[in-house]
């Protein structure tokens, strides 16, 4: 393989580097413009978009509501990351890292809590409401093992494989091969884990499943990067079984469409303020 690129002594930012996210990527942090975030009427205010990381939190909130946790009611406001909404002064105040999702908890009368990073939000909500995370030390640790595995592994799938396979301005053999090998190793790992377990961390559905499904579940169901055939996802039969079962959960079907602005009309809800908002969209789905 011929190497046609020699790194300069000092890297320089090239705004014309191309790629899907080129116009919003930059090498510095902080706000680019002043704008306040909207605030709805519920205790939780979520600022997000329905990427896999965004789906984690909306699915979690819908699962809590399905369990009867009425205090988990929320408003979900669209953050259009393609237009740079994540760099507003309001969003940066909630998440200085300018990444979705970001959550504000206004449920306490004398204070508000900001929570950013999707894994941290799942853990915060699980601990606040005592749901979807066992209090047994051994069981809890196994869930956290897989939660933190996802937080470390998903960047190889999204920022690595997904970027070079689907979003880069040109196709390059080396990075596609490098990240394909890693993603297939991860799928093989999950397949072996799910061969002996109904859910990711054992017999119970937990925040580990909620964290992993939007990335690897969507991938093996053919809803991520149009890469199903390339990755031979059907060969990971245990992951496929798990992904299909999770996809049938009502809370997952509800949560995955929140803050989504693409796809079919019945999976497209830019902002969510009440349960009825989701109900109205799901009514548009054709009956099979």
C-alpha atoms as a printed R data frame, in Angstrom:
    type eleno elety resid chain resno       x       y      z
1   ATOM     1    CA   UNK     A     1   0.000   0.000  0.000
2   ATOM     2    CA   UNK     A     2   1.455   3.359 -1.045
3   ATOM     3    CA   UNK     A     3   1.571   6.078  1.586
4   ATOM     4    CA   UNK     A     4   0.840   9.401 -0.123
5   ATOM     5    CA   UNK     A     5   0.575  11.537  3.014
6   ATOM     6    CA   UNK     A     6   3.409  12.854  5.171
7   ATOM     7    CA   UNK     A     7   2.284  14.679  8.335
8   ATOM     8    CA   UNK     A     8   3.639  18.218  8.618
9   ATOM     9    CA   UNK     A     9   5.793  19.216 11.579
10  ATOM    10    CA   UNK     A    10   2.879  21.239 12.960
11  ATOM    11    CA   UNK     A    11  -0.722  20.349 12.188
12  ATOM    12    CA   UNK     A    12  -2.893  23.108 10.752
13  ATOM    13    CA   UNK     A    13  -6.711  23.212 10.836
14  ATOM    14    CA   UNK     A    14  -8.144  22.825  7.332
15  ATOM    15    CA   UNK     A    15 -11.771  23.947  7.190
16  ATOM    16    CA   UNK     A    16 -12.069  22.457  3.697
17  ATOM    17    CA   UNK     A    17 -11.089  18.941  4.728
18  ATOM    18    CA   UNK     A    18 -14.452  17.566  3.604
19  ATOM    19    CA   UNK     A    19 -16.657  14.879  5.055
20  ATOM    20    CA   UNK     A    20 -20.174  14.909  6.435
21  ATOM    21    CA   UNK     A    21 -19.365  16.831  9.618
22  ATOM    22    CA   UNK     A    22 -16.605  19.084  8.278
23  ATOM    23    CA   UNK     A    23 -18.523  22.334  8.680
24  ATOM    24    CA   UNK     A    24 -19.103  21.841 12.423
25  ATOM    25    CA   UNK     A    25 -15.888  20.087 13.483
26  ATOM    26    CA   UNK     A    26 -13.171  22.295 14.928
27  ATOM    27    CA   UNK     A    27 -10.106  21.900 17.169
28  ATOM    28    CA   UNK     A    28 -11.258  24.160 20.036
29  ATOM    29    CA   UNK     A    29 -14.043  23.946 22.613
30  ATOM    30    CA   UNK     A    30 -16.571  26.507 23.789
31  ATOM    31    CA   UNK     A    31 -19.502  28.406 22.371
32  ATOM    32    CA   UNK     A    32 -19.559  29.907 18.893
33  ATOM    33    CA   UNK     A    33 -22.745  31.911 19.373
34  ATOM    34    CA   UNK     A    34 -25.148  33.090 22.028
35  ATOM    35    CA   UNK     A    35 -28.513  31.308 22.294
36  ATOM    36    CA   UNK     A    36 -30.659  30.201 25.193
37  ATOM    37    CA   UNK     A    37 -32.036  26.678 25.408
38  ATOM    38    CA   UNK     A    38 -35.804  26.147 25.565
39  ATOM    39    CA   UNK     A    39 -37.269  24.940 28.859
40  ATOM    40    CA   UNK     A    40 -40.500  22.949 29.056
41  ATOM    41    CA   UNK     A    41 -42.736  22.117 31.984
42  ATOM    42    CA   UNK     A    42 -41.371  18.754 33.129
43  ATOM    43    CA   UNK     A    43 -38.651  17.982 35.695
44  ATOM    44    CA   UNK     A    44 -36.246  16.693 33.064
45  ATOM    45    CA   UNK     A    45 -35.115  18.742 30.091
46  ATOM    46    CA   UNK     A    46 -33.256  16.757 27.455
47  ATOM    47    CA   UNK     A    47 -31.284  18.404 24.645
48  ATOM    48    CA   UNK     A    48 -30.429  15.852 21.993
49  ATOM    49    CA   UNK     A    49 -30.873  14.278 18.574
50  ATOM    50    CA   UNK     A    50 -31.708  10.629 17.787
51  ATOM    51    CA   UNK     A    51 -28.227   9.351 17.072
52  ATOM    52    CA   UNK     A    52 -27.376   6.146 18.964
53  ATOM    53    CA   UNK     A    53 -26.118   8.171 21.920
54  ATOM    54    CA   UNK     A    54 -29.288  10.227 21.923
55  ATOM    55    CA   UNK     A    55 -31.501   7.137 21.686
56  ATOM    56    CA   UNK     A    56 -29.961   5.722 24.859
57  ATOM    57    CA   UNK     A    57 -31.476   8.453 26.998
58  ATOM    58    CA   UNK     A    58 -34.898   8.731 25.377
59  ATOM    59    CA   UNK     A    59 -35.272   4.936 25.572
60  ATOM    60    CA   UNK     A    60 -34.230   5.061 29.246
61  ATOM    61    CA   UNK     A    61 -36.780   7.748 30.039
62  ATOM    62    CA   UNK     A    62 -39.536   5.886 28.196
63  ATOM    63    CA   UNK     A    63 -38.626   2.657 30.018
64  ATOM    64    CA   UNK     A    64 -38.898   4.481 33.358
65  ATOM    65    CA   UNK     A    65 -42.297   5.866 32.405
66  ATOM    66    CA   UNK     A    66 -43.403   2.380 31.352
67  ATOM    67    CA   UNK     A    67 -42.393   1.159 34.814
68  ATOM    68    CA   UNK     A    68 -44.728   3.723 36.352
69  ATOM    69    CA   UNK     A    69 -42.087   6.289 37.330
70  ATOM    70    CA   UNK     A    70 -44.190   9.386 36.654
71  ATOM    71    CA   UNK     A    71 -41.432  11.642 38.030
72  ATOM    72    CA   UNK     A    72 -39.383  10.747 34.941
73  ATOM    73    CA   UNK     A    73 -41.593  12.889 32.661
74  ATOM    74    CA   UNK     A    74 -39.492  14.938 30.308
75  ATOM    75    CA   UNK     A    75 -39.284  17.452 27.504
76  ATOM    76    CA   UNK     A    76 -36.910  16.525 24.671
77  ATOM    77    CA   UNK     A    77 -35.644  19.425 22.576
78  ATOM    78    CA   UNK     A    78 -33.945  18.862 19.225
79  ATOM    79    CA   UNK     A    79 -30.301  19.866 18.964
80  ATOM    80    CA   UNK     A    80 -29.409  19.969 15.274
81  ATOM    81    CA   UNK     A    81 -25.768  18.949 15.388
82  ATOM    82    CA   UNK     A    82 -25.404  19.381 11.630
83  ATOM    83    CA   UNK     A    83 -26.155  23.079 12.055
84  ATOM    84    CA   UNK     A    84 -23.976  23.572 15.134
85  ATOM    85    CA   UNK     A    85 -26.707  23.943 17.788
86  ATOM    86    CA   UNK     A    86 -24.406  22.135 20.217
87  ATOM    87    CA   UNK     A    87 -22.078  25.140 20.174
88  ATOM    88    CA   UNK     A    88 -24.623  27.631 21.517
89  ATOM    89    CA   UNK     A    89 -23.853  29.296 24.829
90  ATOM    90    CA   UNK     A    90 -26.912  27.647 26.354
91  ATOM    91    CA   UNK     A    91 -25.892  24.140 25.348
92  ATOM    92    CA   UNK     A    92 -22.261  24.627 26.354
93  ATOM    93    CA   UNK     A    93 -23.473  25.651 29.817
94  ATOM    94    CA   UNK     A    94 -25.129  22.225 30.145
95  ATOM    95    CA   UNK     A    95 -22.347  20.274 28.424
96  ATOM    96    CA   UNK     A    96 -19.004  22.052 28.010
97  ATOM    97    CA   UNK     A    97 -17.954  19.218 25.688
98  ATOM    98    CA   UNK     A    98 -20.629  20.246 23.117
99  ATOM    99    CA   UNK     A    99 -21.845  16.702 22.522
100 ATOM   100    CA   UNK     A   100 -25.372  15.350 22.736
101 ATOM   101    CA   UNK     A   101 -27.158  14.234 24.809
102 ATOM   102    CA   UNK     A   102 -27.278  16.703 27.678
103 ATOM   103    CA   UNK     A   103 -29.807  16.631 30.509
104 ATOM   104    CA   UNK     A   104 -30.986  19.137 33.092
105 ATOM   105    CA   UNK     A   105 -32.750  17.827 36.193
106 ATOM   106    CA   UNK     A   106 -34.962  20.513 37.734
107 ATOM   107    CA   UNK     A   107 -36.789  18.139 40.077
108 ATOM   108    CA   UNK     A   108 -35.212  19.524 43.250
109 ATOM   109    CA   UNK     A   109 -36.851  22.720 44.474
110 ATOM   110    CA   UNK     A   110 -33.669  24.583 45.408
111 ATOM   111    CA   UNK     A   111 -31.188  23.386 42.787
112 ATOM   112    CA   UNK     A   112 -30.761  21.992 39.286
113 ATOM   113    CA   UNK     A   113 -28.336  19.306 38.173
114 ATOM   114    CA   UNK     A   114 -26.687  19.068 34.777
115 ATOM   115    CA   UNK     A   115 -25.732  15.634 33.484
116 ATOM   116    CA   UNK     A   116 -23.747  15.035 30.317
117 ATOM   117    CA   UNK     A   117 -22.274  11.976 28.580
118 ATOM   118    CA   UNK     A   118 -24.871   9.340 27.734
119 ATOM   119    CA   UNK     A   119 -23.447   6.694 30.049
120 ATOM   120    CA   UNK     A   120 -23.437   9.128 32.960
121 ATOM   121    CA   UNK     A   121 -27.063  10.049 32.243
122 ATOM   122    CA   UNK     A   122 -28.158   6.394 32.234
123 ATOM   123    CA   UNK     A   123 -26.373   5.769 35.517
124 ATOM   124    CA   UNK     A   124 -27.782   8.963 37.062
125 ATOM   125    CA   UNK     A   125 -31.365   8.075 36.159
126 ATOM   126    CA   UNK     A   126 -30.981   4.441 37.249
127 ATOM   127    CA   UNK     A   127 -29.644   5.500 40.643
128 ATOM   128    CA   UNK     A   128 -32.140   8.334 41.117
129 ATOM   129    CA   UNK     A   129 -35.149   6.082 40.561
130 ATOM   130    CA   UNK     A   130 -33.748   2.711 41.632
131 ATOM   131    CA   UNK     A   131 -34.622   1.034 38.341
132 ATOM   132    CA   UNK     A   132 -32.820  -1.007 35.675
133 ATOM   133    CA   UNK     A   133 -29.687  -1.405 37.809
134 ATOM   134    CA   UNK     A   134 -29.473  -4.021 40.554
135 ATOM   135    CA   UNK     A   135 -28.474  -3.078 44.078
136 ATOM   136    CA   UNK     A   136 -26.706  -6.420 44.418
137 ATOM   137    CA   UNK     A   137 -22.989  -5.623 44.239
138 ATOM   138    CA   UNK     A   138 -22.083  -8.510 41.927
139 ATOM   139    CA   UNK     A   139 -24.983  -7.951 39.543
140 ATOM   140    CA   UNK     A   140 -24.491  -4.177 39.564
141 ATOM   141    CA   UNK     A   141 -20.789  -4.561 38.784
142 ATOM   142    CA   UNK     A   142 -21.527  -6.792 35.787
143 ATOM   143    CA   UNK     A   143 -23.935  -4.181 34.414
144 ATOM   144    CA   UNK     A   144 -21.356  -1.440 34.894
145 ATOM   145    CA   UNK     A   145 -18.695  -3.616 33.236
146 ATOM   146    CA   UNK     A   146 -20.776  -3.626 30.062
147 ATOM   147    CA   UNK     A   147 -21.883   0.004 30.358
148 ATOM   148    CA   UNK     A   148 -18.279   1.158 30.446
149 ATOM   149    CA   UNK     A   149 -17.344  -1.369 27.741
150 ATOM   150    CA   UNK     A   150 -19.870   0.357 25.488
151 ATOM   151    CA   UNK     A   151 -18.571   3.821 26.295
152 ATOM   152    CA   UNK     A   152 -15.080   2.722 25.296
153 ATOM   153    CA   UNK     A   153 -16.027   0.527 22.345
154 ATOM   154    CA   UNK     A   154 -18.701   2.515 20.488
155 ATOM   155    CA   UNK     A   155 -16.218   5.186 19.295
156 ATOM   156    CA   UNK     A   156 -14.517   2.460 17.237
157 ATOM   157    CA   UNK     A   157 -17.866   1.699 15.621
158 ATOM   158    CA   UNK     A   158 -19.067   5.271 15.135
159 ATOM   159    CA   UNK     A   159 -16.017   7.508 14.908
160 ATOM   160    CA   UNK     A   160 -13.888   4.767 13.383
161 ATOM   161    CA   UNK     A   161 -15.792   2.337 11.164
162 ATOM   162    CA   UNK     A   162 -18.863   4.507 10.581
163 ATOM   163    CA   UNK     A   163 -16.833   7.565  9.695
164 ATOM   164    CA   UNK     A   164 -14.491   5.929  7.199
165 ATOM   165    CA   UNK     A   165 -17.062   3.523  5.733
166 ATOM   166    CA   UNK     A   166 -20.018   5.908  5.433
167 ATOM   167    CA   UNK     A   167 -19.053   9.553  5.973
168 ATOM   168    CA   UNK     A   168 -15.473  10.219  4.841
169 ATOM   169    CA   UNK     A   169 -15.137  12.137  1.551
170 ATOM   170    CA   UNK     A   170 -13.056   9.302  0.102
171 ATOM   171    CA   UNK     A   171 -12.773   5.563  0.745
172 ATOM   172    CA   UNK     A   172  -9.434   4.496  2.212
173 ATOM   173    CA   UNK     A   173  -8.594   0.817  2.508
174 ATOM   174    CA   UNK     A   174  -6.397   0.930  5.598
175 ATOM   175    CA   UNK     A   175  -8.778   2.652  8.076
176 ATOM   176    CA   UNK     A   176 -11.807   0.737  6.775
177 ATOM   177    CA   UNK     A   177  -9.967  -2.570  7.228
178 ATOM   178    CA   UNK     A   178  -8.606  -1.514 10.619
179 ATOM   179    CA   UNK     A   179 -11.971  -0.513 12.080
180 ATOM   180    CA   UNK     A   180 -13.914  -3.321 10.380
181 ATOM   181    CA   UNK     A   181 -11.659  -5.834 12.118
182 ATOM   182    CA   UNK     A   182 -12.336  -4.203 15.484
183 ATOM   183    CA   UNK     A   183 -16.107  -3.942 14.981
184 ATOM   184    CA   UNK     A   184 -16.310  -7.610 13.985
185 ATOM   185    CA   UNK     A   185 -14.283  -8.520 17.065
186 ATOM   186    CA   UNK     A   186 -16.748  -6.555 19.191
187 ATOM   187    CA   UNK     A   187 -19.721  -8.264 17.542
188 ATOM   188    CA   UNK     A   188 -18.105 -11.640 18.153
189 ATOM   189    CA   UNK     A   189 -17.600 -10.721 21.810
190 ATOM   190    CA   UNK     A   190 -21.260  -9.708 22.180
191 ATOM   191    CA   UNK     A   191 -22.378 -12.845 20.351
192 ATOM   192    CA   UNK     A   192 -20.491 -15.050 22.805
193 ATOM   193    CA   UNK     A   193 -21.868 -13.131 25.788
194 ATOM   194    CA   UNK     A   194 -25.434 -13.394 24.505
195 ATOM   195    CA   UNK     A   195 -25.096 -17.083 23.717
196 ATOM   196    CA   UNK     A   196 -25.193 -17.723 27.469
197 ATOM   197    CA   UNK     A   197 -27.309 -14.776 28.612
198 ATOM   198    CA   UNK     A   198 -30.781 -13.528 27.723
199 ATOM   199    CA   UNK     A   199 -29.621  -9.943 28.143
200 ATOM   200    CA   UNK     A   200 -26.198  -8.327 28.059
201 ATOM   201    CA   UNK     A   201 -25.448  -8.588 31.781
202 ATOM   202    CA   UNK     A   202 -27.497 -11.673 32.645
203 ATOM   203    CA   UNK     A   203 -31.144 -12.553 33.009
204 ATOM   204    CA   UNK     A   204 -32.424  -9.010 33.559
205 ATOM   205    CA   UNK     A   205 -32.894  -6.085 31.175
206 ATOM   206    CA   UNK     A   206 -30.711  -3.219 32.416
207 ATOM   207    CA   UNK     A   207 -29.020   0.018 31.449
208 ATOM   208    CA   UNK     A   208 -26.339  -2.136 29.789
209 ATOM   209    CA   UNK     A   209 -28.882  -3.226 27.167
210 ATOM   210    CA   UNK     A   210 -30.215   0.319 26.837
211 ATOM   211    CA   UNK     A   211 -26.677   1.604 26.217
212 ATOM   212    CA   UNK     A   212 -25.576  -1.077 23.764
213 ATOM   213    CA   UNK     A   213 -28.727  -1.629 21.676
214 ATOM   214    CA   UNK     A   214 -28.789   1.758 19.852
215 ATOM   215    CA   UNK     A   215 -25.280   1.090 18.560
216 ATOM   216    CA   UNK     A   216 -24.933  -2.651 18.012
217 ATOM   217    CA   UNK     A   217 -28.623  -3.563 17.888
218 ATOM   218    CA   UNK     A   218 -29.301  -1.044 15.145
219 ATOM   219    CA   UNK     A   219 -26.166  -2.248 13.364
220 ATOM   220    CA   UNK     A   220 -27.197  -5.908 13.172
221 ATOM   221    CA   UNK     A   221 -30.772  -4.926 12.263
222 ATOM   222    CA   UNK     A   222 -29.433  -3.129  9.185
223 ATOM   223    CA   UNK     A   223 -30.240   0.393 10.423
224 ATOM   224    CA   UNK     A   224 -26.690   1.663 10.793
225 ATOM   225    CA   UNK     A   225 -24.335   2.759  7.992
226 ATOM   226    CA   UNK     A   226 -26.001   0.425  5.443
227 ATOM   227    CA   UNK     A   227 -23.244  -2.032  6.351
228 ATOM   228    CA   UNK     A   228 -25.143  -5.208  7.176
229 ATOM   229    CA   UNK     A   229 -23.933  -7.246  4.216
230 ATOM   230    CA   UNK     A   230 -20.397  -5.875  4.455
231 ATOM   231    CA   UNK     A   231 -20.125  -6.914  8.120
232 ATOM   232    CA   UNK     A   232 -22.085 -10.169  7.646
233 ATOM   233    CA   UNK     A   233 -24.268  -9.234 10.597
234 ATOM   234    CA   UNK     A   234 -26.563 -12.249 10.154
235 ATOM   235    CA   UNK     A   235 -23.699 -14.477 11.269
236 ATOM   236    CA   UNK     A   236 -23.949 -13.042 14.792
237 ATOM   237    CA   UNK     A   237 -27.131 -14.972 15.542
238 ATOM   238    CA   UNK     A   238 -27.227 -14.334 19.286
239 ATOM   239    CA   UNK     A   239 -26.760 -10.585 18.868
240 ATOM   240    CA   UNK     A   240 -29.462 -10.659 16.203
241 ATOM   241    CA   UNK     A   241 -31.856 -12.513 18.530
242 ATOM   242    CA   UNK     A   242 -31.222 -10.015 21.324
243 ATOM   243    CA   UNK     A   243 -31.512  -7.005 19.007
244 ATOM   244    CA   UNK     A   244 -34.837  -8.163 17.605
245 ATOM   245    CA   UNK     A   245 -36.267  -8.846 21.071
246 ATOM   246    CA   UNK     A   246 -35.209  -5.426 22.368
247 ATOM   247    CA   UNK     A   247 -36.654  -3.728 19.285
248 ATOM   248    CA   UNK     A   248 -40.100  -5.092 20.182
249 ATOM   249    CA   UNK     A   249 -40.195  -3.381 23.567
250 ATOM   250    CA   UNK     A   250 -42.812  -0.578 23.484
251 ATOM   251    CA   UNK     A   251 -40.518   1.832 25.330
252 ATOM   252    CA   UNK     A   252 -37.750   1.210 22.790
253 ATOM   253    CA   UNK     A   253 -40.124   1.822 19.897
254 ATOM   254    CA   UNK     A   254 -41.190   5.063 21.561
255 ATOM   255    CA   UNK     A   255 -37.774   6.282 22.645
256 ATOM   256    CA   UNK     A   256 -35.978   5.643 19.371
257 ATOM   257    CA   UNK     A   257 -38.133   8.153 17.448
258 ATOM   258    CA   UNK     A   258 -37.733  11.092 19.852
259 ATOM   259    CA   UNK     A   259 -35.597  13.963 18.477
260 ATOM   260    CA   UNK     A   260 -35.504  12.190 15.108
261 ATOM   261    CA   UNK     A   261 -35.905  14.258 11.940
262 ATOM   262    CA   UNK     A   262 -35.334  11.647  9.237
263 ATOM   263    CA   UNK     A   263 -36.852   8.392  8.085
264 ATOM   264    CA   UNK     A   264 -40.489   7.442  7.766
265 ATOM   265    CA   UNK     A   265 -43.233   9.729  9.146
266 ATOM   266    CA   UNK     A   266 -43.991   7.268 11.983
267 ATOM   267    CA   UNK     A   267 -40.407   7.379 13.249
268 ATOM   268    CA   UNK     A   268 -39.936  11.122 13.104
269 ATOM   269    CA   UNK     A   269 -40.579  13.322 16.178
270 ATOM   270    CA   UNK     A   270 -38.360  16.392 16.408
271 ATOM   271    CA   UNK     A   271 -39.479  17.474 19.892
272 ATOM   272    CA   UNK     A   272 -41.307  15.612 22.634
273 ATOM   273    CA   UNK     A   273 -43.252  17.326 25.427
274 ATOM   274    CA   UNK     A   274 -45.908  14.769 26.343
275 ATOM   275    CA   UNK     A   275 -46.604  11.078 25.836
276 ATOM   276    CA   UNK     A   276 -49.322  11.996 23.378
277 ATOM   277    CA   UNK     A   277 -46.698  13.481 21.042
278 ATOM   278    CA   UNK     A   278 -45.249  10.003 20.524
279 ATOM   279    CA   UNK     A   279 -48.692   8.416 20.338
280 ATOM   280    CA   UNK     A   280 -49.693  10.675 17.455
281 ATOM   281    CA   UNK     A   281 -46.583   9.840 15.454
282 ATOM   282    CA   UNK     A   282 -46.811   6.087 16.023
283 ATOM   283    CA   UNK     A   283 -50.408   6.146 14.753
284 ATOM   284    CA   UNK     A   284 -48.996   6.970 11.321
285 ATOM   285    CA   UNK     A   285 -47.293   3.570 11.070
286 ATOM   286    CA   UNK     A   286 -49.064   1.355  8.502
287 ATOM   287    CA   UNK     A   287 -50.690  -1.739  9.965
288 ATOM   288    CA   UNK     A   288 -49.124  -4.944  8.675
